[in-house]
XYZ file of C-alpha atoms in Angstrom:
179
model
C -26.891 -18.816 14.843
C -24.886 -21.995 15.205
C -23.523 -22.929 18.595
C -19.796 -23.314 19.140
C -20.205 -27.100 19.305
C -22.120 -27.137 15.996
C -19.429 -25.066 14.287
C -16.671 -27.311 15.633
C -18.567 -30.385 14.414
C -18.962 -28.888 10.939
C -15.281 -27.929 10.888
C -14.389 -31.555 11.546
C -16.422 -32.561 8.488
C -15.147 -29.854 6.122
C -12.931 -31.412 3.460
C -9.310 -30.379 3.708
C -9.761 -28.259 6.816
C -10.203 -30.694 9.694
C -7.260 -30.527 12.046
C -5.267 -28.434 9.584
C -4.989 -25.391 11.848
C -5.938 -23.175 8.897
C -8.103 -20.441 10.357
C -9.153 -18.635 7.175
C -11.699 -21.310 6.215
C -15.158 -21.760 7.668
C -16.800 -25.073 8.499
C -17.791 -25.646 4.861
C -14.293 -24.898 3.552
C -15.060 -21.394 2.298
C -12.527 -18.588 2.779
C -13.504 -16.050 5.426
C -12.031 -13.358 7.627
C -11.310 -14.747 11.083
C -13.535 -13.367 13.859
C -11.189 -11.780 16.405
C -13.955 -10.029 18.346
C -13.630 -12.198 21.456
C -9.836 -11.937 21.649
C -8.119 -9.766 24.228
C -6.278 -6.671 23.127
C -2.573 -7.093 23.779
C 0.645 -5.440 22.695
C 1.577 -7.211 19.453
C 5.000 -7.032 17.793
C 6.386 -8.682 14.674
C 9.843 -8.447 13.143
C 10.480 -9.508 9.555
C 13.541 -9.349 7.379
C 14.633 -9.821 3.792
C 17.604 -9.135 1.560
C 18.227 -7.719 -1.899
C 21.422 -8.718 -3.669
C 22.920 -6.578 -6.416
C 26.098 -5.766 -8.301
C 28.806 -4.066 -6.239
C 28.514 -1.043 -8.563
C 24.789 -0.779 -7.841
C 25.362 -0.912 -4.100
C 27.975 1.833 -4.456
C 25.419 4.041 -6.238
C 22.854 3.437 -3.486
C 25.342 4.187 -0.715
C 26.760 7.283 -2.395
C 23.307 8.777 -2.919
C 23.892 9.305 -6.635
C 20.970 7.251 -7.990
C 19.115 9.195 -10.676
C 15.776 8.682 -8.926
C 17.012 10.085 -5.595
C 17.645 8.796 -2.070
C 17.031 5.084 -2.606
C 16.998 3.974 1.036
C 15.034 6.996 2.249
C 12.318 6.448 -0.332
C 12.322 2.682 0.288
C 11.848 3.316 4.025
C 8.796 5.524 3.394
C 7.386 2.966 0.931
C 7.833 0.182 3.503
C 6.057 2.173 6.211
C 3.208 3.016 3.857
C 2.929 -0.642 2.832
C 2.627 -1.806 6.440
C -0.276 0.618 6.873
C -1.980 -0.663 3.686
C -1.555 -4.410 4.222
C -5.272 -5.100 4.647
C -5.891 -3.410 1.267
C -3.418 -5.788 -0.390
C -4.063 -9.134 1.338
C -7.763 -9.990 1.208
C -8.302 -11.643 4.612
C -6.092 -9.373 6.745
C -7.792 -7.193 9.307
C -7.267 -3.438 9.075
C -5.133 -2.523 12.091
C -4.298 0.678 13.906
C -0.523 0.373 13.919
C 1.267 2.100 16.780
C 4.794 1.800 15.386
C 6.555 0.851 12.161
C 10.349 0.909 12.174
C 12.276 0.035 9.016
C 16.046 -0.300 8.896
C 18.385 -1.001 5.985
C 21.783 -2.548 6.578
C 24.130 -2.555 3.581
C 26.604 -5.438 3.398
C 29.441 -4.650 1.013
C 30.975 -8.130 1.408
C 27.873 -9.801 -0.077
C 26.853 -6.770 -2.163
C 23.406 -6.731 -0.611
C 21.082 -4.753 1.621
C 19.231 -6.317 4.541
C 15.820 -4.805 5.331
C 14.332 -5.290 8.795
C 10.828 -4.115 9.706
C 9.388 -4.054 13.207
C 5.651 -3.428 13.415
C 3.599 -2.928 16.580
C -0.012 -2.485 17.573
C -2.236 -2.856 20.574
C -4.973 -5.061 19.256
C -6.717 -8.400 18.833
C -4.603 -9.850 16.030
C -0.923 -10.011 15.132
C 1.144 -7.865 12.796
C 3.258 -10.489 11.017
C 1.664 -9.733 7.647
C 2.300 -6.021 8.078
C 5.982 -6.634 8.849
C 6.371 -8.988 5.859
C 4.597 -6.529 3.563
C 6.832 -3.687 4.733
C 9.969 -5.716 3.973
C 8.776 -6.812 0.537
C 7.714 -3.345 -0.569
C 10.874 -1.762 0.817
C 12.992 -4.202 -1.193
C 10.818 -3.844 -4.300
C 11.259 -0.076 -4.083
C 15.035 -0.507 -4.067
C 14.680 -2.735 -7.127
C 12.481 -0.188 -8.886
C 14.843 2.683 -8.195
C 17.944 0.757 -9.350
C 16.638 -1.450 -12.163
C 17.973 0.898 -14.853
C 21.522 -0.081 -13.852
C 20.968 -3.622 -12.518
C 18.048 -5.785 -13.638
C 19.610 -8.870 -12.038
C 18.948 -7.883 -8.430
C 17.537 -10.705 -6.276
C 15.136 -10.461 -3.368
C 15.710 -13.379 -0.996
C 15.280 -14.678 2.533
C 12.049 -12.839 3.380
C 10.801 -14.219 6.683
C 9.286 -13.473 10.052
C 12.031 -13.450 12.671
C 9.801 -13.082 15.702
C 6.348 -12.266 16.958
C 5.225 -11.298 20.432
C 1.843 -10.999 22.089
C -1.503 -12.654 21.736
C -2.996 -15.946 22.819
C -0.398 -18.078 21.016
C 2.415 -16.296 22.840
C 5.869 -15.413 21.629
C 7.685 -17.053 18.722
C 11.258 -16.635 17.521
C 12.727 -18.158 14.348
C 16.105 -18.611 16.037
C 14.643 -21.017 18.594
C 11.783 -22.513 16.560
C 11.892 -26.292 16.036
């Protein structure tokens, strides 16, 4: 087994990885799952958001509950929650996590004819939940698209981003105050 100093020395020699801050590559530049075994378990929270724009008529169908496939926002909420729980099955180097909370909210905006999706994901663990929050948002919005595409194929998913993360060694981060 290599010592910590040997691994750090190899990392400095690995092409394209030295000083990059990219943690999903080993010392020889090969992709790997990050070892989080030595990290402390802390309360981890991530909030992500995204928007789907659509025709005003499509938004009216969603809000009235008359979509042919059913309750669009209710089904999208369940899909988003399920997606957060399955993130490690979808993104190869994500750790499987025992999530303690997934909250998904949809906020219709008639002025812009869009729906904002916000997902807050929490765990008590050794790694963050940003990917789970982002996955929840994307799948929630894709579900809206799927359920409404028969009447509006021009919908646009935009502005998907992490708004904040809390917990862990790197501390808290908030997009509103990030440099």
